[in-house]
Each structure stands twice: as structure tokens, then as C-alpha cells.
Amino acid sequence: MTEKATWTGASGQEYQFQLDPAGTAYKSIPGIYMFCAKRDGYWYSKYVGQTANLSERIGTGLPHHHAFGRASQLGATHIATVAVTGGEAQRLRVE
């Protein structure tokens, strides 16, 4: 069963993210992603980003991501993702 977690944005809108271990393969879809750590039963975001292609950015591109190393040092073990259609402006608003 896939774990999910809900984060609330600055607007008050809630977003349900799917949580996967770092290194998971992703579909080539646009979305928001977060490098996350779990502590005391709660998920905490260590980095938030957006991309037009989750597969390229955090799938095959994860080893080269500028923030993944630091997020890992801060305890991030998983990546939370949510698909966001509507173009880059929409993804930046959600991010």
C-alpha cells in the first residue's frame, strides 16, 4: 500500500501527496515534489520543487539534483509527489 500525506499550502488549499522511497521510478508527468523525513510519526518536508517531468527531475535525475544531498543529510529518505496540470505558472503557485 502506498503511503500518502497531506500538506496545506499558504492559500489554505490541501494537497495529498504520494510518498515513495528515494530512488523510485516516476511517470513523465508534471508535478510538485518534496524531499521528506519522518519523525515521531509525522512527515516533514526538507525541500520543495516543481517540474514539468517528474521522471527526469527526481527519477533518473535524482543523483544530480542540487538539493537532494543536503536534504538527505537532514534526514530525507522519501519523496512526496503530486501531479499538477495547468502549466508552469500553476506548479509555481502550488510550490
XYZ file of C-alpha atoms in Angstrom:
95
model
C 0.000 0.000 0.000
C 1.317 3.414 -0.947
C 1.639 5.894 1.886
C 0.104 9.324 1.475
C 0.414 12.566 3.419
C -1.451 15.861 3.227
C 0.229 19.261 3.253
C -1.606 22.573 3.433
C -0.379 25.399 1.229
C -0.137 29.085 2.129
C -3.557 29.581 0.492
C -5.154 27.044 2.823
C -5.586 24.524 -0.028
C -4.776 20.950 0.997
C -2.733 18.691 -1.277
C -2.461 14.931 -0.901
C 0.996 13.681 -1.816
C 2.122 10.149 -2.536
C 5.239 9.140 -0.583
C 7.864 6.871 -2.142
C 11.385 5.911 -1.104
C 14.138 7.905 -2.818
C 15.125 6.072 -5.994
C 11.573 5.244 -7.097
C 10.831 5.445 -10.827
C 8.258 8.097 -11.761
C 5.992 8.719 -14.724
C 6.778 11.561 -17.116
C 4.147 13.916 -15.712
C 4.272 17.477 -14.339
C 4.088 17.989 -10.619
C 5.372 19.128 -7.264
C 7.846 17.088 -5.251
C 9.260 17.270 -1.736
C 12.221 15.538 -0.159
C 10.836 14.331 3.185
C 11.821 12.860 6.519
C 9.587 11.102 9.023
C 9.909 11.923 12.706
C 7.603 10.998 15.577
C 5.027 9.645 13.127
C 4.855 12.835 11.021
C 6.349 13.684 7.637
C 8.441 16.849 7.358
C 9.449 18.500 4.114
C 13.144 19.312 3.698
C 12.891 20.722 0.154
C 10.045 21.605 -2.238
C 10.355 21.808 -6.019
C 8.304 21.718 -9.200
C 8.974 20.177 -12.573
C 7.397 19.553 -15.952
C 8.686 15.958 -15.806
C 8.896 14.044 -12.515
C 10.667 11.141 -14.224
C 13.567 13.291 -15.430
C 13.873 15.558 -12.369
C 13.609 13.132 -9.461
C 13.751 9.755 -11.198
C 16.777 9.462 -13.441
C 17.968 12.961 -12.469
C 17.894 12.479 -8.698
C 21.654 11.851 -8.297
C 22.302 15.236 -9.940
C 19.628 17.243 -8.111
C 21.212 20.288 -6.459
C 19.268 19.895 -3.188
C 18.998 16.139 -2.704
C 22.369 15.706 -0.987
C 21.604 18.352 1.635
C 18.059 17.084 2.141
C 19.484 13.596 2.691
C 21.877 14.976 5.300
C 18.824 16.463 7.031
C 17.205 13.017 7.156
C 15.159 12.906 3.945
C 14.509 9.308 2.914
C 11.366 9.691 0.798
C 9.969 11.836 -1.975
C 6.407 13.127 -1.850
C 4.787 13.867 -5.206
C 1.541 15.276 -6.506
C 0.596 15.724 -10.166
C -0.179 19.329 -11.121
C -1.500 20.062 -14.590
C -2.061 23.523 -15.976
C 1.472 24.560 -16.827
C 4.434 26.065 -15.023
C 2.505 29.025 -13.580
C 0.137 26.618 -11.829
C 3.020 24.486 -10.499
C 4.817 27.575 -9.178
C 1.648 28.713 -7.409
C 1.300 25.341 -5.686
C 5.007 25.153 -4.916
